[in-house]
Coordinates of C-alpha atoms (C1' of nucleotides) in Angstrom, one line a residue:
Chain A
X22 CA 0.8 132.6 224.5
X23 CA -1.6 129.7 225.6
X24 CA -1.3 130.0 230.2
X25 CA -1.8 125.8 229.7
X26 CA 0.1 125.7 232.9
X27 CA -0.4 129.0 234.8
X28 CA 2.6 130.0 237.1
X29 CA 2.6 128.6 240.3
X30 CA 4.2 131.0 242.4
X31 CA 1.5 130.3 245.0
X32 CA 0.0 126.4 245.0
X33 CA -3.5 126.7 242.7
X34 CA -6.1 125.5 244.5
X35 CA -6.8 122.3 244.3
X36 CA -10.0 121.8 241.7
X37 CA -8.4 124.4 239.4
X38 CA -6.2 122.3 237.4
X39 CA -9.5 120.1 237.3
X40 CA -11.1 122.6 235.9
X41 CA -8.6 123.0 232.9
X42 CA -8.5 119.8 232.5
X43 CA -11.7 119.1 232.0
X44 CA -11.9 121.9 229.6
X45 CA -9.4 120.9 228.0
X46 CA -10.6 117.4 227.2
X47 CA -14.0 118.6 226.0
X48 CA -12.5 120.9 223.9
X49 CA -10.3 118.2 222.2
X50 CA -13.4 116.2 221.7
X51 CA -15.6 118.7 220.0
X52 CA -12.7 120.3 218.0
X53 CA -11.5 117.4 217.0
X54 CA -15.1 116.1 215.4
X55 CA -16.3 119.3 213.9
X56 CA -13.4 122.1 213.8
X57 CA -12.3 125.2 215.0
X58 CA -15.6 127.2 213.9
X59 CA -18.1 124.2 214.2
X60 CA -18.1 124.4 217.7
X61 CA -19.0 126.9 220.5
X62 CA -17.5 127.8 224.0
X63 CA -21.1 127.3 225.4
X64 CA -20.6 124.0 224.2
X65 CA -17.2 123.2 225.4
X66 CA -18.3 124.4 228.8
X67 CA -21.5 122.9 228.9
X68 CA -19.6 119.6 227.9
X69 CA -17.2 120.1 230.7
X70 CA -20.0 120.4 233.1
X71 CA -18.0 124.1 233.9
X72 CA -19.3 127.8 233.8
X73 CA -19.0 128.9 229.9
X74 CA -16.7 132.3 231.1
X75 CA -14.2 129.6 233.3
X76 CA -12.7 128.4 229.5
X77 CA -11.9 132.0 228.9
X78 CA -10.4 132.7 232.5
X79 CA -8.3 129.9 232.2
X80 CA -7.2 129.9 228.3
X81 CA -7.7 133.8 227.7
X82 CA -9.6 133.4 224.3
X83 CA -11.2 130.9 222.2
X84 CA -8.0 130.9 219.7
X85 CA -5.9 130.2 222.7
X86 CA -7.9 127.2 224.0
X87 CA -7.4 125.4 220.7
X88 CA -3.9 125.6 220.6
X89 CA -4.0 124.6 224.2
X90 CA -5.8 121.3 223.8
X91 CA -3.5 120.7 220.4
X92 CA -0.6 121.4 222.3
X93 CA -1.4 119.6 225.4
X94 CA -0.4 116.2 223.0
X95 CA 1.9 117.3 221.4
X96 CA 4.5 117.7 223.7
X97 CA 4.3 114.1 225.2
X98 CA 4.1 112.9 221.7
X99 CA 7.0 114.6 220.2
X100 CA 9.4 113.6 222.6
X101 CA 8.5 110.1 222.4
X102 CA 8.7 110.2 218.8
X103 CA 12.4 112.2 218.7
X104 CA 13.5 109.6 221.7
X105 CA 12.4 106.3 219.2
X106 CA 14.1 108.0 216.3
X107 CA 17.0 108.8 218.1
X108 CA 17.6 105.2 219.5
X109 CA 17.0 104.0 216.0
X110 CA 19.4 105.5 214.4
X111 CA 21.5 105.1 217.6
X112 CA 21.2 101.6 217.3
X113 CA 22.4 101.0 213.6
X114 CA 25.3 103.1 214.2
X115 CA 23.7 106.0 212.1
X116 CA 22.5 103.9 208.9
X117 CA 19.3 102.7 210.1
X118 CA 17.0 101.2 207.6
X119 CA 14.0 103.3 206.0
X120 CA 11.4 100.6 207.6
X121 CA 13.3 101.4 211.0
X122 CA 13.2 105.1 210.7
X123 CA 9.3 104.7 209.5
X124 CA 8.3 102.7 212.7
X125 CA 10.1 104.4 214.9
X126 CA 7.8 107.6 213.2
X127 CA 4.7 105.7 213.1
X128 CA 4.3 103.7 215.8
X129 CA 3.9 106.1 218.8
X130 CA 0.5 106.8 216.8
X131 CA -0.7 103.1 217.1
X132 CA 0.8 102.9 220.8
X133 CA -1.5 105.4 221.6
X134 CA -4.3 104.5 219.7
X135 CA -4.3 101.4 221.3
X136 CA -3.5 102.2 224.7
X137 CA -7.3 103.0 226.3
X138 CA -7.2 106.8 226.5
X139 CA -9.8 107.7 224.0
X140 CA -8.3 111.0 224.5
X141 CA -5.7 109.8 222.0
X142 CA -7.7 108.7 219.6
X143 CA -9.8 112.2 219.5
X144 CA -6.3 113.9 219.3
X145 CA -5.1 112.4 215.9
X146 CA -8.7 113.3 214.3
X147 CA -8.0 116.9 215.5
X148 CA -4.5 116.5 214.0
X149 CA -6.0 115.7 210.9
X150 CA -8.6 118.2 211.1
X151 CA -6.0 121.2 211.7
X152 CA -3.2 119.8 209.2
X153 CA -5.7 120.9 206.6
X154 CA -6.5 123.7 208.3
X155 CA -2.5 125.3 210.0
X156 CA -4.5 128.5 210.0
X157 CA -5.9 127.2 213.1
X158 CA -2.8 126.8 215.4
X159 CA 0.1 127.8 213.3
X160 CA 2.5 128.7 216.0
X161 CA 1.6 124.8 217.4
X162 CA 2.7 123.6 214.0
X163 CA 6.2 125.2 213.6
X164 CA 7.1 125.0 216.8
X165 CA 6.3 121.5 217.5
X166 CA 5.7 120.1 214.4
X167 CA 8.0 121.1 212.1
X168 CA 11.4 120.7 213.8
X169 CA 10.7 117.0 214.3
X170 CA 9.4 116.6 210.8
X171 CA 13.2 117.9 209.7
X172 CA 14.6 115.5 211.9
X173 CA 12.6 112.5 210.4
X174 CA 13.5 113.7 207.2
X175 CA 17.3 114.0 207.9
X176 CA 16.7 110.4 209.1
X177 CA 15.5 109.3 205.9
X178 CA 18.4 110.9 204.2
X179 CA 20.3 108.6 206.4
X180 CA 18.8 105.3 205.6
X181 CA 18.5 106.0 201.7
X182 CA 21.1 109.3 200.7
X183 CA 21.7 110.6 198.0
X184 CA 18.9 111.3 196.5
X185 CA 17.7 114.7 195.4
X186 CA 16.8 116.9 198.3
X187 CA 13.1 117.8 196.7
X188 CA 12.7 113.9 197.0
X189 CA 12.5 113.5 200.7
X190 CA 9.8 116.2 200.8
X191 CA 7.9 114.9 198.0
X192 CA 8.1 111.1 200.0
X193 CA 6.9 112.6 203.4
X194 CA 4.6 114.5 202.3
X195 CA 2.6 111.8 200.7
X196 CA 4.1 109.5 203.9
X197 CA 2.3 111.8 206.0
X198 CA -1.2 112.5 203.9
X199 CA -1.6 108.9 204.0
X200 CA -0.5 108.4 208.0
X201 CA -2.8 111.4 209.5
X202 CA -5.9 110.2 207.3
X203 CA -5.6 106.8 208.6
X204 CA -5.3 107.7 212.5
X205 CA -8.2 109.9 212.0
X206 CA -10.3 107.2 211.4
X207 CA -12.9 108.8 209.2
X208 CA -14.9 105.9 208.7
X209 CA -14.7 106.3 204.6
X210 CA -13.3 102.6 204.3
X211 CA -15.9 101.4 206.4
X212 CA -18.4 102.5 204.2
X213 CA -16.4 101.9 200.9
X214 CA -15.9 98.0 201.7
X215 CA -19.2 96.9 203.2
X216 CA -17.7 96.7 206.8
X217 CA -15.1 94.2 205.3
X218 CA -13.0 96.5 206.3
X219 CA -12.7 99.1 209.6
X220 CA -11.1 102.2 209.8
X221 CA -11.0 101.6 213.7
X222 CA -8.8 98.5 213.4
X223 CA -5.6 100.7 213.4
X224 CA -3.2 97.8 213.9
X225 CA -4.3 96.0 210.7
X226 CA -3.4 99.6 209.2
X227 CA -0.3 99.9 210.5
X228 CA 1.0 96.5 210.0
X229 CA 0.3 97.0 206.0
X230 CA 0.9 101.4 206.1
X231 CA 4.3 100.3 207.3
X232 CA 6.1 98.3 204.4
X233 CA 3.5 100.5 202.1
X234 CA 5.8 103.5 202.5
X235 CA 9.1 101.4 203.2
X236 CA 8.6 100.1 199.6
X237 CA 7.6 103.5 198.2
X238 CA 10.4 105.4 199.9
X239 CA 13.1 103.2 199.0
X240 CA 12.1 102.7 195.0
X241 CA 11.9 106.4 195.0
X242 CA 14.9 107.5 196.9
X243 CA 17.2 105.1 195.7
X244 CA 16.1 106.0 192.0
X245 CA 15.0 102.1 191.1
X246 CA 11.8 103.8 190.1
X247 CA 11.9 107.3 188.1
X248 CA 10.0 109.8 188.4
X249 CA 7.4 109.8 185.8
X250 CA 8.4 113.2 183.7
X251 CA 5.3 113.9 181.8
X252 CA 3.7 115.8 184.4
X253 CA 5.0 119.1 182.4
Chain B
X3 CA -31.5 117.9 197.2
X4 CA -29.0 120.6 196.0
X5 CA -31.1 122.6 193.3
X6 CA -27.9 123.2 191.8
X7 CA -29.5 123.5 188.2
X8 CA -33.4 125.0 188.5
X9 CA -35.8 123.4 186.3
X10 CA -35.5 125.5 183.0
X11 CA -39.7 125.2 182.4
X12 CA -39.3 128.8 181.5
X13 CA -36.0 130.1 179.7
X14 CA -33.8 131.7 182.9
X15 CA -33.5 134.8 182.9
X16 CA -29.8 135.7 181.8
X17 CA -28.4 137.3 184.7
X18 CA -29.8 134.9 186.8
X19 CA -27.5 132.0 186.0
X20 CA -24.6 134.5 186.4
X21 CA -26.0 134.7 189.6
X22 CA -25.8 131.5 190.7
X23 CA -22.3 131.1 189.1
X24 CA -20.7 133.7 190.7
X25 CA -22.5 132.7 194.4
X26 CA -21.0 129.7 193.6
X27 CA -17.4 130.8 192.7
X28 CA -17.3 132.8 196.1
X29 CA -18.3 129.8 198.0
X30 CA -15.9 127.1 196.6
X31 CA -13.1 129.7 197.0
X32 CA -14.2 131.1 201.0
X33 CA -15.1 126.9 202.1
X34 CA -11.9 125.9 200.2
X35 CA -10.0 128.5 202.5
X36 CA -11.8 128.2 205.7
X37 CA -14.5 125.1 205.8
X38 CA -18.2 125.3 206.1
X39 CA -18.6 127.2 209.6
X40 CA -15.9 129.5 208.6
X41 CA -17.4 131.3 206.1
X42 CA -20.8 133.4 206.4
X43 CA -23.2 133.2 204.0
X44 CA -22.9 137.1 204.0
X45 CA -18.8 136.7 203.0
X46 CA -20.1 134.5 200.4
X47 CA -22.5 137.3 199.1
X48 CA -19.9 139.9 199.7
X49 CA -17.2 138.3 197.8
X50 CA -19.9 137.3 194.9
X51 CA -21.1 140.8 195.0
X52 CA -25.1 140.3 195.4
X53 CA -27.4 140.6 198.2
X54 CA -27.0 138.2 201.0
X55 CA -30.7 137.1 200.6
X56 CA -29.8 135.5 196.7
X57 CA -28.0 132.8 198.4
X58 CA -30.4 131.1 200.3
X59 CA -33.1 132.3 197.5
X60 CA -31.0 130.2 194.9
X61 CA -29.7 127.1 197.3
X62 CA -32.2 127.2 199.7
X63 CA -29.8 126.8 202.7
X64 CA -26.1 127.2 203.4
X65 CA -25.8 123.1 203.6
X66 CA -27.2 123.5 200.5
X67 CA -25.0 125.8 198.9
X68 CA -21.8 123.9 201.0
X69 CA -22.8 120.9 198.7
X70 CA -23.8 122.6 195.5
X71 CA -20.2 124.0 195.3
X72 CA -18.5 120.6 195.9
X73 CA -21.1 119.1 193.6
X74 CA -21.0 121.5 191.3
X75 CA -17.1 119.9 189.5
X76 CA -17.4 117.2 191.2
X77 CA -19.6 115.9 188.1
X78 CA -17.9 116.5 185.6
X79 CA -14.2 115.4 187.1
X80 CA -15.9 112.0 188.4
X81 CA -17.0 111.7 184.4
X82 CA -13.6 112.4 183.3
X83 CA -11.5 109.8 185.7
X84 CA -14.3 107.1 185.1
X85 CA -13.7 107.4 180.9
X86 CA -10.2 107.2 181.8
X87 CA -10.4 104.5 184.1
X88 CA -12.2 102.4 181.6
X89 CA -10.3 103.0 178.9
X90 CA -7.3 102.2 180.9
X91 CA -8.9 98.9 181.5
X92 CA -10.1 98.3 177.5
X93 CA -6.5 99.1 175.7
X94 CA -4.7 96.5 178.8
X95 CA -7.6 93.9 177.7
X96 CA -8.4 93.9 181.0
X97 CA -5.4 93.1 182.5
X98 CA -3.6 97.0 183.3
X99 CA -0.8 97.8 184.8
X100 CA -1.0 99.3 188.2
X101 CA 0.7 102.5 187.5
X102 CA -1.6 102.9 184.5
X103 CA -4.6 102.6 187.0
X104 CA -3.0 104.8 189.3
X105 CA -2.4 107.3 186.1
X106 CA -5.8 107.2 185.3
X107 CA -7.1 107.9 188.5
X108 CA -5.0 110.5 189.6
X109 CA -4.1 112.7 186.1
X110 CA -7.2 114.4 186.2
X111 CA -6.1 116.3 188.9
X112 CA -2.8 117.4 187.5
X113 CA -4.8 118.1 183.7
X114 CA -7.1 120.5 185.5
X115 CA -5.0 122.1 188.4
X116 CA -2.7 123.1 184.9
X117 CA -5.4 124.0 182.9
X118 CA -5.4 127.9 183.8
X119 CA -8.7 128.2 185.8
X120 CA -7.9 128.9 189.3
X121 CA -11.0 127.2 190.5
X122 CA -10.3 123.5 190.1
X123 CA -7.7 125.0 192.9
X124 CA -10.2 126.1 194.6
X125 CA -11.9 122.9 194.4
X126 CA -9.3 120.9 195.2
X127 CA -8.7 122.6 198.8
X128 CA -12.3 121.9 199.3
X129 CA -12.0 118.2 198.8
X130 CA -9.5 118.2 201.3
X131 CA -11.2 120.1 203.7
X132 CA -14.3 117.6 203.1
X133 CA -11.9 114.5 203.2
X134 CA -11.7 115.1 206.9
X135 CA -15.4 116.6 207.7
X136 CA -17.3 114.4 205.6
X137 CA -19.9 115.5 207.9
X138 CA -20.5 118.9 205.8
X139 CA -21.8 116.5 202.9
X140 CA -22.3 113.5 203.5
X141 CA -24.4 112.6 200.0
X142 CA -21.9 113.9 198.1
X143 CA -19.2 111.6 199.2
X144 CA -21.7 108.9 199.2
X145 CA -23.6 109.3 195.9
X146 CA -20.7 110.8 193.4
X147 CA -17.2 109.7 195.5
X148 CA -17.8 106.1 196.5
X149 CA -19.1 104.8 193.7
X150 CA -15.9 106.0 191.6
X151 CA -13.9 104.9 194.1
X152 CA -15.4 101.1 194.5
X153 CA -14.5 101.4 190.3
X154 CA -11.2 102.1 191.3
X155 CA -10.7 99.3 193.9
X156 CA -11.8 97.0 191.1
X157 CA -9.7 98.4 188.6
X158 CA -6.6 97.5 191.5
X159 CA -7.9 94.0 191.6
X160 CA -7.4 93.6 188.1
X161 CA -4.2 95.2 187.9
X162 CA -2.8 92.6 190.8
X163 CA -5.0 90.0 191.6
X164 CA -5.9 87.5 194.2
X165 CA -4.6 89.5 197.7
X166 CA -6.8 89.7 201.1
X167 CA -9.3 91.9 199.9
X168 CA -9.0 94.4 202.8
X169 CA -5.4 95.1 201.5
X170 CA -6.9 96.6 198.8
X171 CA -9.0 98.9 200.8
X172 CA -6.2 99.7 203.4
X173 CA -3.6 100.9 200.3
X174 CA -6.6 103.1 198.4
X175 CA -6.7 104.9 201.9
X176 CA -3.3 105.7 201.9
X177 CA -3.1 106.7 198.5
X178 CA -6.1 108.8 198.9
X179 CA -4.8 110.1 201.8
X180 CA -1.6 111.6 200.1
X181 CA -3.3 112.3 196.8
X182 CA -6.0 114.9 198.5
X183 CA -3.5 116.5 200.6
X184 CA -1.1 117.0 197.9
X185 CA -3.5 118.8 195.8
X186 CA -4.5 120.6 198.4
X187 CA -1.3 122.6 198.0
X188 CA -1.3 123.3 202.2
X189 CA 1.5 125.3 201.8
X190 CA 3.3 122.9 204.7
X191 CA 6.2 121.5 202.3
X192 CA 7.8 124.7 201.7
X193 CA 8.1 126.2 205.2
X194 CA 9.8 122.1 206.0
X195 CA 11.7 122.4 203.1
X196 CA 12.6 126.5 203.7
X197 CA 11.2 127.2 200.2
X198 CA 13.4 124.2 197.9
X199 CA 10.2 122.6 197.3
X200 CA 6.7 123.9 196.9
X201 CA 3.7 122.9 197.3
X202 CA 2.2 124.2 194.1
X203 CA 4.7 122.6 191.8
X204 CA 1.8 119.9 191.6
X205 CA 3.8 118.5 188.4
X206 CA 7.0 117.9 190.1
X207 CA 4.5 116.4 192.9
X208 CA 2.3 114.0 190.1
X209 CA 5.7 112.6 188.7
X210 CA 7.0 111.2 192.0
X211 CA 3.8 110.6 193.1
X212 CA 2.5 107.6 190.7
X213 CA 5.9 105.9 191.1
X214 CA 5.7 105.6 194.7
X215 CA 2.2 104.5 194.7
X216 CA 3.0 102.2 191.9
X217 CA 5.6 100.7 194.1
X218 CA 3.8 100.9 197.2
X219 CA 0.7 99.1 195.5
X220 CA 2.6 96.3 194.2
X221 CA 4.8 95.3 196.8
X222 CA 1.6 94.9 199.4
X223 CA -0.7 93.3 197.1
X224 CA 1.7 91.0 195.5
X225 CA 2.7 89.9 198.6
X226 CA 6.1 90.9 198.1
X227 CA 6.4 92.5 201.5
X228 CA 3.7 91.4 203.6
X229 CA 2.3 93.1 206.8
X230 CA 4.4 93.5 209.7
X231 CA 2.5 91.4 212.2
X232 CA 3.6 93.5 215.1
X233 CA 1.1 95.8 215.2
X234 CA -1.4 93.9 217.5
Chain C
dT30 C1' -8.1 135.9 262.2
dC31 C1' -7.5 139.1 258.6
dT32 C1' -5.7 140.1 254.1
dT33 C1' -4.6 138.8 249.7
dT34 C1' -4.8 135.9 245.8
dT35 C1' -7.2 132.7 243.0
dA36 C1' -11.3 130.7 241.2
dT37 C1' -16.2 130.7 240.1
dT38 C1' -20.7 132.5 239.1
dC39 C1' -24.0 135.3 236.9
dA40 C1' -25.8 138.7 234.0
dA41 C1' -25.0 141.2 230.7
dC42 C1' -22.6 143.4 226.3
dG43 C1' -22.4 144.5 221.3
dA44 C1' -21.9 142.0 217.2
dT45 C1' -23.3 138.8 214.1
dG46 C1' -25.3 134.5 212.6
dA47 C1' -28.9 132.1 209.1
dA48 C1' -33.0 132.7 207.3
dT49 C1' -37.6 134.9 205.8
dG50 C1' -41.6 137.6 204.0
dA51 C1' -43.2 141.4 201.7
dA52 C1' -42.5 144.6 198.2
dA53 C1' -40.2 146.2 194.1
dA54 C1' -38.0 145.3 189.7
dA55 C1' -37.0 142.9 185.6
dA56 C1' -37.8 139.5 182.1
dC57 C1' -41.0 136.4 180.0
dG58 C1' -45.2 134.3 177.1
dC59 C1' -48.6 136.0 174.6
Chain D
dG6 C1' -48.4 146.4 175.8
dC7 C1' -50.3 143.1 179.6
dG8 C1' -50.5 139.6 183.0
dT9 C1' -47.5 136.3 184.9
dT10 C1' -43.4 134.5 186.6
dT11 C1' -38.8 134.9 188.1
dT12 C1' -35.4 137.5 190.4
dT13 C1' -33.7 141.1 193.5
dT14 C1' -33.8 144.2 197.4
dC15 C1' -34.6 145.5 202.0
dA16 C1' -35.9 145.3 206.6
dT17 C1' -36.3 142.3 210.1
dT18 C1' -36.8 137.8 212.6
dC19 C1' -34.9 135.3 216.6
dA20 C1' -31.0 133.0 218.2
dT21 C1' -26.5 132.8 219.5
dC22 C1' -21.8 134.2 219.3
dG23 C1' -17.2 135.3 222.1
dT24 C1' -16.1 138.0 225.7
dT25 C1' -16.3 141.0 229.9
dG26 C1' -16.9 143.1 234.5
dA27 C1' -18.8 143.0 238.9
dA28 C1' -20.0 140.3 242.6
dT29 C1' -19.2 136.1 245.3
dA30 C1' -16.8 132.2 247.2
dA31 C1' -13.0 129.6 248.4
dA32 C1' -8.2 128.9 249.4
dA33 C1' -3.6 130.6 250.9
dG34 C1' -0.3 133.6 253.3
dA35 C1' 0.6 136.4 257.3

DNA sequence: TCTTTTATTCAACGATGAATGAAAAAACGC
DNA sequence: GCGTTTTTTCATTCATCGTTGAATAAAAGA
């Protein structure tokens, strides 16, 4: 178990929590542009301007400060994500629409992105990075993670039932491929268009990623569009 | 440059090819599973069964070897899609249909992830692992990705003409996005969906998967449903 | 103030990383 | 077969890895 906040039976002393902080915003940086195993302690510490054996004192083990600096997010951002989805379903007295139910997933992401912590911004690419790689922080993924994704996807079966249940699954998973990749700003579509187009404009993204999948989801789910069936 | 094939001045000796073949197995399956600095190049020689010296001897460097093994399908898979892609155009008169562009694009990975050799698995990990660390090889992406891609992108334009041309990038990167990480078979879908869906039933996945692109595509770039506008 | 707890520094530990160069072995052209 | 070239082995290069323990400093409790 990650000590992110350590017990404070007696008050810490003062440039402590500094200390992890600082850690921990180096190490969110550096994971998040070159991985778990692209990047050294040394490195973190030497980033953090802190003694290299102070990120183990204060996180236990190199593991454990991953999953701290993923975690550290994730709580914040869960909770404001389960609040938005709860008030929209709230609010259309438990049929909300699939373009509600996809904002109020989404949009957290471009709140964030856009709200001057860079901090944010280096946290989605290390989402990215780890949700190809859940060997990582595993624990950080079904405890957090998951439990929301289910309550998304019951939200979905909300707005547009009755479909079959592998359906939803199917939908979110390509609803979430396409949503991570795009906050992680990789810089592919920079390069692919010429600089027409840039992957750092995340509003422009978000404005056309939302009716995208609102579209997608609903042809699907409501069966307007079958499923292909020569994939055998 | 990746001397993924040597110069054959002199007839190769025969074991030496195998060599190289089975270096190159290990590594697409150990950087599939754990990216480029999770793997040593003496796992790589371990799991290939030589000495660890035959790696760099054959690829010069791990980088090297990194990009030999996503080079070394990529080839002939890029070949493949850009037949199908053309002919896709030639037998619509050059006026296809948007799923047929999507099919053509996309079936390659379904034909070889069915087609009984485990590697194209493999490979298919490791282009998602890439997809988010394009930093492990870079040339690859550049010189055999983009180019099929930029076909691709014209392909959409003929398909559904005359939209902002940055919509067209914007909805290849969601598509790409969910295309990589579905065949990357993560494993994440079956713990959500407590085992009623799997990741690796990539056919079930394919046969939703066109449709909701399909759908997706059209209703952006026809202007059916246009961009939310709230997102600045 | 004195004791205890918490935080930080520093110097190491053993293990292992990628890569190399020289020597040995195997296949080749002739 | 013989000389040449290609391939393989082996020992070793230097650098660095994550982590630890002892010593020191700073804060907190009494």
């Amino acid at each position: 178990m990650a000590e992110a906040v350590q017990k404070p039976k007696r008050a810490a002393r003062p440039s402590a929590d500094a200390t992890r902080t600082r850690i921990l915003e180096a190490a969110e940086k550096l994971f998040a542009d070159r991985g778990f195993h692209g990047v050294t302690v040394r490195e973190i510490a030497r980033e953090a301007d802190v003694d290299p054996a102070l990120a183990n004192y204060h996180f236990g083990s190199k593991e454990q400060l991953f999953s701290s600096a993923l975690l550290a997010r994730a709580e914040e951002f869960m909770a404001e994500r389960e609040a938005a989805l709860t008030a929209c379903i709230a609010d259309a007295d438990g049929t909300p629409t699939l373009e509600s139910v996809i904002v109020a997933y989404t949009h957290p992401y471009l709140e964030h992105a856009q709200s001057g912590d860079p901090g944010w911004r280096s946290w989605f690419k290390l989402l990215a990075k780890a949700n190809t790689s859940p060997e990582w922080a595993p624990e950080v993924f079904r405890d957090r993670f998951d439990p929301f994704v289910r309550k998304f996807i019951e939200a979905m079966k909300l707005a547009a039932p009755g479909a079959p249940d592998e359906r939803y699954y199917w939908c979110y998973h390509f609803f979430s491929g396409a949503l991570v990749l795009t906050f992680a700003e990789t810089g592919r579509m920079d390069r692919l268009s010429d600089g027409k187009c840039r992957s750092g404009d995340l509003a422009s993204g978000y404005d056309l990623l939302v009716p995208f999948f609102a579209e997608g989801f609903e042809s699907i789910l409501s069966g307007r569009r079958p499923p292909l069936g020569g994939g055998a």
